[in-house]
Coordinates of C-alpha atoms and ligand atoms in Angstrom, one line a residue:
X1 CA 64.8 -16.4 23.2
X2 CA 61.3 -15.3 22.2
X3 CA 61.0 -13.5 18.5
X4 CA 61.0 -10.1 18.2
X5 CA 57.9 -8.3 17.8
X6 CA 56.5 -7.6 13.9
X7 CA 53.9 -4.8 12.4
X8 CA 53.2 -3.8 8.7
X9 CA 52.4 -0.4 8.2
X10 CA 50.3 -0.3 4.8
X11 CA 48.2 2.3 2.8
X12 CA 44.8 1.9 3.4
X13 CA 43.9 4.1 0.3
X14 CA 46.3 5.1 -2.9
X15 CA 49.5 6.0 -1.6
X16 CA 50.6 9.7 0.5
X17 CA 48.6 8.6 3.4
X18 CA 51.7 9.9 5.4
X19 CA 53.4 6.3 6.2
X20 CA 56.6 7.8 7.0
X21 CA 55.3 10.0 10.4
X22 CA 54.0 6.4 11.5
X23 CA 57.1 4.7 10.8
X24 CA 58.8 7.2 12.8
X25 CA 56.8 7.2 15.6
X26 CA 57.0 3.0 15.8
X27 CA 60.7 3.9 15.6
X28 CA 61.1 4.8 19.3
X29 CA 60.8 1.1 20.2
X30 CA 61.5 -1.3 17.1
X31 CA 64.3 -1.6 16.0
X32 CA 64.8 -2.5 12.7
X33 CA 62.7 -1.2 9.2
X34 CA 62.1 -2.9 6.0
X35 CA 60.5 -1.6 3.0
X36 CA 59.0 -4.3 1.0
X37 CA 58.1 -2.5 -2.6
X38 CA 58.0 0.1 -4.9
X39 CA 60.9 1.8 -5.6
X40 CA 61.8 5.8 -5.9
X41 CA 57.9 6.2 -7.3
X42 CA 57.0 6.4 -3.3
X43 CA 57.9 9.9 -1.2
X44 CA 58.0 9.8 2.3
X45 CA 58.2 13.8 3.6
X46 CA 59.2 13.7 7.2
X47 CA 59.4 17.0 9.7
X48 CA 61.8 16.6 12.4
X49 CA 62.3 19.5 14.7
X50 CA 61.1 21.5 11.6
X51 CA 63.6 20.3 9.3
X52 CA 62.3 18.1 6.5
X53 CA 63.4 15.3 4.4
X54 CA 62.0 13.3 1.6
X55 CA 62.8 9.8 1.9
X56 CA 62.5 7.7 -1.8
X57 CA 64.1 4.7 -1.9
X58 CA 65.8 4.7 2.4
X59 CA 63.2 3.2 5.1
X60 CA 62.2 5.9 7.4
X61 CA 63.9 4.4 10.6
X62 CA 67.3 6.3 9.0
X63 CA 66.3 8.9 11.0
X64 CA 66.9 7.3 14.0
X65 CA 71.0 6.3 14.1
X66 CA 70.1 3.6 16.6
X67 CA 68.1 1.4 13.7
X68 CA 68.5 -0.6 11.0
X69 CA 67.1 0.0 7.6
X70 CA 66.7 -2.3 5.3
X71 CA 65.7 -2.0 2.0
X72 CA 64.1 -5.4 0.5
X73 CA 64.0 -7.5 -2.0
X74 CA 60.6 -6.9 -3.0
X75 CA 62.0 -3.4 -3.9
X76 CA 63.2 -2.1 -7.6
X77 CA 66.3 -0.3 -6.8
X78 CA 67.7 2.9 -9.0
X79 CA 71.2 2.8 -7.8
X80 CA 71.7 6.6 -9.2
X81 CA 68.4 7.7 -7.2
X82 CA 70.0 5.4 -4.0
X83 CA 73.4 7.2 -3.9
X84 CA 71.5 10.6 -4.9
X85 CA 69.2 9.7 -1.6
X86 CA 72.4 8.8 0.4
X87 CA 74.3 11.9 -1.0
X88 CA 71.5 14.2 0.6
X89 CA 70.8 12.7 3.8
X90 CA 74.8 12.4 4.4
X91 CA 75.2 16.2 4.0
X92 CA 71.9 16.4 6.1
X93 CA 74.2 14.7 9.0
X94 CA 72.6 11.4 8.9
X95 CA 73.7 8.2 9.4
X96 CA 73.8 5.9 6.7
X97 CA 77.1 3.4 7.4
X98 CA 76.8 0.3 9.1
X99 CA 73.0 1.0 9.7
X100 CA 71.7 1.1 5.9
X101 CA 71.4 -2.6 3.9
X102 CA 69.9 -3.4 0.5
X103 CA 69.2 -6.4 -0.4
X104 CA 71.6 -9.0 -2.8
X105 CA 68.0 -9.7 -4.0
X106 CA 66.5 -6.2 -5.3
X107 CA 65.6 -5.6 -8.9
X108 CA 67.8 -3.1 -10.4
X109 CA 66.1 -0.1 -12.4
X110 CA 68.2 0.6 -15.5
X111 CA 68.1 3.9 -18.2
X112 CA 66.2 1.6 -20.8
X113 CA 63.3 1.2 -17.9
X114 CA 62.3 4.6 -18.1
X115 CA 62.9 4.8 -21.7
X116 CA 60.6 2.2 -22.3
X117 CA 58.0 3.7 -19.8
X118 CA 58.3 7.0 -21.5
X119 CA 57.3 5.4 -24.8
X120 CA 54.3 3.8 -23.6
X121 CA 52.8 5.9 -21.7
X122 CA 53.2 8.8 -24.5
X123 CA 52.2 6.3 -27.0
X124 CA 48.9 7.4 -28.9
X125 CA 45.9 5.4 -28.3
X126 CA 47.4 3.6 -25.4
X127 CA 45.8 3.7 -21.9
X128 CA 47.3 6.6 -19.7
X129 CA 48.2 5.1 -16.2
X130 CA 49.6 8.7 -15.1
X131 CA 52.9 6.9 -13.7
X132 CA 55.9 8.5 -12.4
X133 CA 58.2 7.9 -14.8
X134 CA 60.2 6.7 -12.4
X135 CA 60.9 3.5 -14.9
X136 CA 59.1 1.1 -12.0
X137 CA 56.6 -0.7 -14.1
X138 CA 59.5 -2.1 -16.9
X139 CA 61.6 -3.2 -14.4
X140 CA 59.1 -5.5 -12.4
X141 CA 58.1 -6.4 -16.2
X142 CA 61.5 -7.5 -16.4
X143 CA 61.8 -9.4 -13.2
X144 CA 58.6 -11.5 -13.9
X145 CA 59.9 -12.2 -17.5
X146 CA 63.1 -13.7 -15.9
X147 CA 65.3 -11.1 -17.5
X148 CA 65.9 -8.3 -14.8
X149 CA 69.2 -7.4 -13.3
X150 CA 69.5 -8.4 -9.7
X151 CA 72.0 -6.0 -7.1
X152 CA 73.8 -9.0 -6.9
X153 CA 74.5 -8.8 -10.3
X154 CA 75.1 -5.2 -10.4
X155 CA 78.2 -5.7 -8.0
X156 CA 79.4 -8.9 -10.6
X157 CA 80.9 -6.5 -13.5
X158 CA 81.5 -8.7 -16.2
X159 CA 78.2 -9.8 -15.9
X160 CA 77.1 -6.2 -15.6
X161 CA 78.6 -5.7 -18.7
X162 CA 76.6 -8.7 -20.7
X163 CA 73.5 -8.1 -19.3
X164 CA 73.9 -4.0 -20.2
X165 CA 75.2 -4.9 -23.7
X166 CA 72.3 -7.9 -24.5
X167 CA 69.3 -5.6 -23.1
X168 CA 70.6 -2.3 -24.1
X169 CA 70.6 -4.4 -28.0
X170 CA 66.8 -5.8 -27.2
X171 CA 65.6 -2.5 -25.7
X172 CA 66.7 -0.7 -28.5
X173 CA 65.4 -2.5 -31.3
X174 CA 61.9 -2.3 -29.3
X175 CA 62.3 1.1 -28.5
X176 CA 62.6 2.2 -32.0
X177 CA 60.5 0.0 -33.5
X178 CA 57.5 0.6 -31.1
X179 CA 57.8 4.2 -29.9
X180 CA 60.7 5.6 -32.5
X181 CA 62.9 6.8 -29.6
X182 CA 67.0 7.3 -30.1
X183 CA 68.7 4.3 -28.8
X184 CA 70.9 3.8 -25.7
X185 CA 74.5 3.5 -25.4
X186 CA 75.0 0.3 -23.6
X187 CA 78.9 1.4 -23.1
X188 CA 78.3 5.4 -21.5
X189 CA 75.7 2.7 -19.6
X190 CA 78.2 0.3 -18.1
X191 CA 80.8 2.7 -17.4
X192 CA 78.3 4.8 -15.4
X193 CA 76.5 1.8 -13.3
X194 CA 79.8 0.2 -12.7
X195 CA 80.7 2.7 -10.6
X196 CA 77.5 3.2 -9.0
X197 CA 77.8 -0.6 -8.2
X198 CA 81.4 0.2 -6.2
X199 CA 79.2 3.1 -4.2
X200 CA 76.5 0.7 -3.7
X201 CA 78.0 -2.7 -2.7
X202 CA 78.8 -1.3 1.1
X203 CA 74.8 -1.5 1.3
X204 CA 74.1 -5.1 0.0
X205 CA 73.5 -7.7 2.1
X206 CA 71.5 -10.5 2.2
X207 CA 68.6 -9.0 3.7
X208 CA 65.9 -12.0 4.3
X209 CA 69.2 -14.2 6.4
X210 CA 69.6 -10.4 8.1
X211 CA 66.0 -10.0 9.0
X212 CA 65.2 -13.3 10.3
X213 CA 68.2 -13.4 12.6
X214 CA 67.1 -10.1 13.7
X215 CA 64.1 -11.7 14.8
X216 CA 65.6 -14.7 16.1
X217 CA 67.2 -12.4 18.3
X218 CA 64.4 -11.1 19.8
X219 CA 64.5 -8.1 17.8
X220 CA 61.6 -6.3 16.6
X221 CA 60.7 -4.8 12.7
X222 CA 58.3 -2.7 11.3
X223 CA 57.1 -3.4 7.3
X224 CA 57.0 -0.3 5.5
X225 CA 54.7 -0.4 2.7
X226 CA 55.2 2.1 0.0
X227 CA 51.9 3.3 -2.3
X228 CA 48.8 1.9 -1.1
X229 CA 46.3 -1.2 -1.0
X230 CA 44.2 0.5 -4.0
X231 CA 47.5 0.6 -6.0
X232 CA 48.1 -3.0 -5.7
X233 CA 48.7 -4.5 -8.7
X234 CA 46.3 -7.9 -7.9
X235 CA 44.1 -5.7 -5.5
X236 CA 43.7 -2.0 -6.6
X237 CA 42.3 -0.3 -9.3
X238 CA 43.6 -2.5 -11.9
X239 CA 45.3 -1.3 -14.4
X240 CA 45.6 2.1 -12.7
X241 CA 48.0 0.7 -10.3
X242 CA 51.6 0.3 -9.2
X243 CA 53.7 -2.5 -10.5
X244 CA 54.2 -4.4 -7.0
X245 CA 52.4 -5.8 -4.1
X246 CA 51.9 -2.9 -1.9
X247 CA 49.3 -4.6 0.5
X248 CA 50.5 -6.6 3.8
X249 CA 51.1 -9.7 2.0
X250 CA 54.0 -7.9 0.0
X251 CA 56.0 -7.4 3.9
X252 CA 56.6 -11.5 3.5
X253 CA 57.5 -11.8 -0.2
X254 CA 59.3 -8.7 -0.3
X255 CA 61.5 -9.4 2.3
X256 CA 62.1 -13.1 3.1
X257 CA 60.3 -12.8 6.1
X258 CA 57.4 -16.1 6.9
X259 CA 53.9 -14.7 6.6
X260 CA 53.8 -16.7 10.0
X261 CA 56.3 -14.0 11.8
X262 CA 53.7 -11.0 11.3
X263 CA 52.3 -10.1 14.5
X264 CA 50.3 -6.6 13.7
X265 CA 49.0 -4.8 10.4
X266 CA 48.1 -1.0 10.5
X267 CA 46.4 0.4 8.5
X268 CA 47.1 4.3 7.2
X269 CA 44.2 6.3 5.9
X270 CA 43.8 10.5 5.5
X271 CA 40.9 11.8 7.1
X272 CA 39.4 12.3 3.9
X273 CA 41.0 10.4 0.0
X274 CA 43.3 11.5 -2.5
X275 CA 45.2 9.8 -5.0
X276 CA 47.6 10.8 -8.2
X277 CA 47.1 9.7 -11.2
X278 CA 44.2 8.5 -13.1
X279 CA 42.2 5.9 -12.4
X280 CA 38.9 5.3 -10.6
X281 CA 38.0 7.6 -7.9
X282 CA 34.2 7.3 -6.1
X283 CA 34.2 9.8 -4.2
X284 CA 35.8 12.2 -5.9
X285 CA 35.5 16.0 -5.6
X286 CA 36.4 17.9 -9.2
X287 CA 34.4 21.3 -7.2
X288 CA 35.5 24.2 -5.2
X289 CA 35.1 21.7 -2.1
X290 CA 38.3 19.8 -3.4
X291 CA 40.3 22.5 -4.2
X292 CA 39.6 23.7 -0.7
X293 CA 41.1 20.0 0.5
X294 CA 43.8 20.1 -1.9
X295 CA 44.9 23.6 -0.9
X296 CA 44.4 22.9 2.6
X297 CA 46.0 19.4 3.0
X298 CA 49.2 20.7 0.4
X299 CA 47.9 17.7 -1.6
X300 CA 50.4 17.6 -4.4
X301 CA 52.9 15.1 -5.1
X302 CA 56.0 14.6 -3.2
X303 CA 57.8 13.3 -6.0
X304 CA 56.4 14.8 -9.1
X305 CA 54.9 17.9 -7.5
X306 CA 51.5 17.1 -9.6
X307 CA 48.1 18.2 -7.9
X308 CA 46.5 15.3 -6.4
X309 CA 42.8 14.3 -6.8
X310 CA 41.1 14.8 -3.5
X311 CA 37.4 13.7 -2.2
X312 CA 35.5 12.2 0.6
X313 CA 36.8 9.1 3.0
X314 CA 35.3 6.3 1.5
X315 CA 34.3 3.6 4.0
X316 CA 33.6 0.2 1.6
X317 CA 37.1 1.0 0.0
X318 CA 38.6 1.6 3.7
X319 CA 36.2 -1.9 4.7
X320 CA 38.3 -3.7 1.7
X321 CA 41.2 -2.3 2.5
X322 CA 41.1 -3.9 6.0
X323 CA 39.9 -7.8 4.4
X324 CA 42.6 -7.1 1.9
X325 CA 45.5 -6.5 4.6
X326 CA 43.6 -8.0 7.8
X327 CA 44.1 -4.0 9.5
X328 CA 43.9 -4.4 13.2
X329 CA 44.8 -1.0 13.7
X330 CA 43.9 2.1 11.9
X331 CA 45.8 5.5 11.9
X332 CA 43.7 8.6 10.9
X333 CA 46.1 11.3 9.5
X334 CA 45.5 14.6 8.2
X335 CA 42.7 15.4 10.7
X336 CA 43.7 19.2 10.9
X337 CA 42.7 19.4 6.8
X338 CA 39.3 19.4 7.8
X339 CA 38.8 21.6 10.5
X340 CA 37.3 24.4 9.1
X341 CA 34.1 22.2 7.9
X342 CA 31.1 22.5 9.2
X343 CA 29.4 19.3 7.8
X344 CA 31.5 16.1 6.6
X345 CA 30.2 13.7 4.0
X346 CA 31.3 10.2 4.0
X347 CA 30.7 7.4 1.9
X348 CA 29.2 4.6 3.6
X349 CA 28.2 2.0 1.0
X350 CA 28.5 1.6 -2.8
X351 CA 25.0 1.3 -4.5
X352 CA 25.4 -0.6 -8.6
X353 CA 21.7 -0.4 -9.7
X354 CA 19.9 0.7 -7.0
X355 CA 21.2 -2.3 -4.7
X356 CA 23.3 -2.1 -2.1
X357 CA 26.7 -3.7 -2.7
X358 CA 29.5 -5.0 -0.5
X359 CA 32.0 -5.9 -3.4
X360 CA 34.6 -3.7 -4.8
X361 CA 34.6 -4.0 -8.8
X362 CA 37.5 -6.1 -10.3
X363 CA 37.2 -3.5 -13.7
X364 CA 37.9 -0.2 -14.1
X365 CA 35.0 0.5 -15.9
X366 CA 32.9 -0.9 -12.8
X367 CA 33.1 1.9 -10.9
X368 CA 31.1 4.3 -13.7
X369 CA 28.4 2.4 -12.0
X370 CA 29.2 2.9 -8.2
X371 CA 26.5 5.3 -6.6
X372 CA 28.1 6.5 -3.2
X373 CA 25.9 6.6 -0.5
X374 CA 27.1 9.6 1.9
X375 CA 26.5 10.1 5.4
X376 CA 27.1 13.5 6.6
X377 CA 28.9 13.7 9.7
X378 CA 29.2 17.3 12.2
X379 CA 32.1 19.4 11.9
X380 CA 34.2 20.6 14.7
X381 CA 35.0 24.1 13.5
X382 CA 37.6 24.2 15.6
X383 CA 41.9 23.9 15.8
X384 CA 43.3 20.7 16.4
X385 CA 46.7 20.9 15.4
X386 CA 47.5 21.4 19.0
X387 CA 45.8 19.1 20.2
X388 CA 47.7 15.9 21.8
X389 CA 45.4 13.4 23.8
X390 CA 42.1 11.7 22.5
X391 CA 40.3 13.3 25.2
X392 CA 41.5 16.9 23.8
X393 CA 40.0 16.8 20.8
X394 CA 36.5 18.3 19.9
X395 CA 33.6 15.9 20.8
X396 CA 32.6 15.9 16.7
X397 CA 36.1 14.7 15.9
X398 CA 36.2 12.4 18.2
X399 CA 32.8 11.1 16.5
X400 CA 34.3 11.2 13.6
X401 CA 36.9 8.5 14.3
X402 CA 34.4 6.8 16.5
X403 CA 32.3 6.5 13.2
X404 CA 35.6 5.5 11.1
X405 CA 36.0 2.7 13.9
X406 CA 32.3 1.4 13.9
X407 CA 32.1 1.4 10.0
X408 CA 35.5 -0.8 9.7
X409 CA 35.4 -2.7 12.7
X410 CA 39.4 -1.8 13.4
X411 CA 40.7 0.2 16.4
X412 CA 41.8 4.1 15.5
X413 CA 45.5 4.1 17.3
X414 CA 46.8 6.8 16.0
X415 CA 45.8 10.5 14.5
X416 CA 48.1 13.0 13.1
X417 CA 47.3 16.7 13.0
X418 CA 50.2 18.0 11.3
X419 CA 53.3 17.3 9.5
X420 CA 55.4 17.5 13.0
X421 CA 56.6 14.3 14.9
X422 CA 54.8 16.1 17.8
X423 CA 51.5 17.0 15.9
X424 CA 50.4 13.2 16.9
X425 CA 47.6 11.7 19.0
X426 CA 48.4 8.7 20.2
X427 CA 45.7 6.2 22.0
X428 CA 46.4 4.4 25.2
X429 CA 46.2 1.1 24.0
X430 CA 47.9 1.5 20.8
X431 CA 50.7 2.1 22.7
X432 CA 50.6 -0.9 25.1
X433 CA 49.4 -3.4 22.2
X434 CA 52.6 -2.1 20.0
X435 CA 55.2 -1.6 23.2
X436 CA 55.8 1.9 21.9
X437 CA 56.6 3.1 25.2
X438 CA 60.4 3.0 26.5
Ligands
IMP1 P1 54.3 4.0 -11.1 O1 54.4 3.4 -9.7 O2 55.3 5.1 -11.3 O3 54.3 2.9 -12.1 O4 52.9 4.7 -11.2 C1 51.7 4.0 -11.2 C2 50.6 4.7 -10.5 O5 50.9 4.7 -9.1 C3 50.4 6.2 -10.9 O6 49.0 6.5 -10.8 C4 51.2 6.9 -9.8 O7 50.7 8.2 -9.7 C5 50.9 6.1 -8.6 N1 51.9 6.1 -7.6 C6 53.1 5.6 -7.6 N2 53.8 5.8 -6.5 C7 53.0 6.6 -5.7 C8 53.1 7.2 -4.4 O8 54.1 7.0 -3.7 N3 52.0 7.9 -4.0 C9 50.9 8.0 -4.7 N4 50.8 7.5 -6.0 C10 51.8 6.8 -6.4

């Protein structure tokens, strides 16, 4: 039997570049979704039928009864945030039983993460990363370091009850010496993640076997990437990053899955850039201009409802993006935001003293250097959150993409123009080269 097919769907810039509507629309015809990393830092918002859910921790195929969802082992799991998740999307009359599997493998995201986060990140003189407390960063700290708590373990209760007690006493000690917090009661601890751990262990699995004899079976998956290629944490804007490989090469590591098996990568960029958080920016707007974006696009944080930074689409990081990830296929989303303008600027190379530059800094600090070259592209002036073929769109925005496509030598496939599963575009070919047609 011939393998089923494979795609990644990654963020081409830092995070919110509205993965979820792709991974929904991919949905009609794969059958099975894996998210690779993060944790419940990432917010999916999907609009079905004008009805919205936030997905955190659950793959976006849950919203199709007929697929499976896996959650990997590349993933940090919060098994309060997981049932919480579960909770809502049960009373929301979705299906979650016998169609929802986390992996035996995940990291486990534990009170004293978040403690621990807290205190550094509100530690004087330290370097804000603007995270979202969400406790991610300690646990994959603790996973490298050997000393994290696997699901597996979670289910194994005496263990559960060592590993609670030993860390809880090592935590605490740091805690208080380091950031003079009140300590953490490894018993109230135990007694509340054992029986999260009876909730949870329906869900485990072990993932990788699960998804490879999916695809031995001809069946197909889509990746889903959480955050985005510029919050990598070997690739982005170092330190002002996530904790885990967002990029495509986080779809094999993260799930068991042999880079070999990975067919398709697409790429997932907004019409224009935002990102939360601080940390380089180019092309920044801090103007009227990008309050006009932010307002316009409802650019604030689906998880922490903070105002994200918005500015122009910024083709070398969108280029590095696509080296990074090897991005056949682009999806534009957020078109609609920028209707009303009658020019567009876009950043189409990076100048560091007066020379042109290729290369995307490895320091922070390098991009206080970066001169961004714009070119300024026509406006279409015109609505097209209607619209729904290529063809239908105004002859500017259609340039527009044409210009995204010339200028990063991938294919545009897909472009949204509104937060509805219907406010899509999508090309011809996309369709035939993914089979998204039944
Ligand atoms: P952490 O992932 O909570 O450790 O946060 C590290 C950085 O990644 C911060 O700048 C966050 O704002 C950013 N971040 C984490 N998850 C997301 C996301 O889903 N979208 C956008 N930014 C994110």
């Amino acid at each position: 039997m011939k393998r089923g097919r494979t795609a990644v769907i990654v963020g081409a810039q830092w995070g919110d570049e509205g993965k979820g509507k792709v991974v929904d629309v991919l949905t009609r015809t794969f059958e099975v979704v894996a998210r690779y990393a993060g944790g419940h830092n990432a917010g999916h918002t999907v609009i079905i039928n004008g009805k919205k859910f936030i997905l955190q921790l659950v793959p976006g195929g849950i919203l199709r009864p007929e697929c499976t969802s896996v959650i990997g082992n590349g993933v940090v799991l919060d098994p309060l945030a997981f049932l919480k998740e579960v909770a809502s999307l049960r009373a929301g009359g979705v299906k979650v039983d016998g169609n929802l599997f986390i992996s035996n493998r995940a990291q486990v995201i534990l009170p004293y993460h978040r403690m621990m986060e807290l205190g550094s990140e509100n530690a004087p003189g330290g370097v804000k990363i603007g995270t979202t407390s969400r406790g991610i960063g300690p646990s994959y700290e603790d996973k490298m370091g050997r000393r994290g708590l696997r699901v597996a373990d979670l289910l194994d209760e005496k263990l559960l009850r060592t590993h609670i007690e030993n860390a809880c006493r090592e935590k605490n000690l740091i805690g208080h010496a380091l950031f003079n917090v009140d300590p953490l009661d490894a018993d109230k601890m135990f007694r509340e993640y054992a029986g999260a751990a009876r909730e949870v262990a329906p869900f485990v699995r072990d993932t990788a076997l699960l998804l490879n004899q999916a695809l031995a079976e001809g069946k197909s998956i889509v990746f889903e990437g959480a955050q985005g290629t510029m919050l990598d944490i070997d690739h982005g804007t170092y330190p002002f990053v996530t904790s885990s490989s967002a990029t495509s090469g986080g779809a094999s590591t993260g799930t068991g899955i042999p880079p070999t098996s990975i067919d398709t990568v697409i790429g997932i960029t907004k019409a224009y850039c935002t990102r939360v958080g601080g940390g380089p920016f180019p092309t920044e707007l801090t103007d009227a201009q990008g309050e006009d974006i932010r307002k316009r696009g409802n650019e604030f944080g689906a998880v922490t409802g903070r105002p994200r930074r918005t500015g122009w689409l910024d083709l070398p990081l969108l280029r590095y993006a696509g080296m990074i990830n090897g991005i056949s296929w682009l999806v534009v989303t957020k078109l609609d935001v920028l209707d009303h303008l009658t020019e567009i600027p876009v950043c189409v190379e990076y100048k560091v003293d007066d020379q042109a530059t290729g290369e995307v800094p490895a320091q922070a600090c390098g991009y206080e250097k970066i001169e961004c070259i714009y070119h300024k592209m026509p406006g279409w002036t015109t609505p097209t959150s209607n619209v729904r073929t290529l063809e239908a769109l105004p002859k500017a925005a259609r340039e527009y993409l044409a210009f995204i496509e010339k200028e990063t030598g991938a294919r545009v496939g897909m472009i949204s123009t509104g937060p509805d599963r219907e406010q899509t575009i999508l090309v011809p070919e996309f369709v035939r080269a993914l089979e998204l047609s039944h």
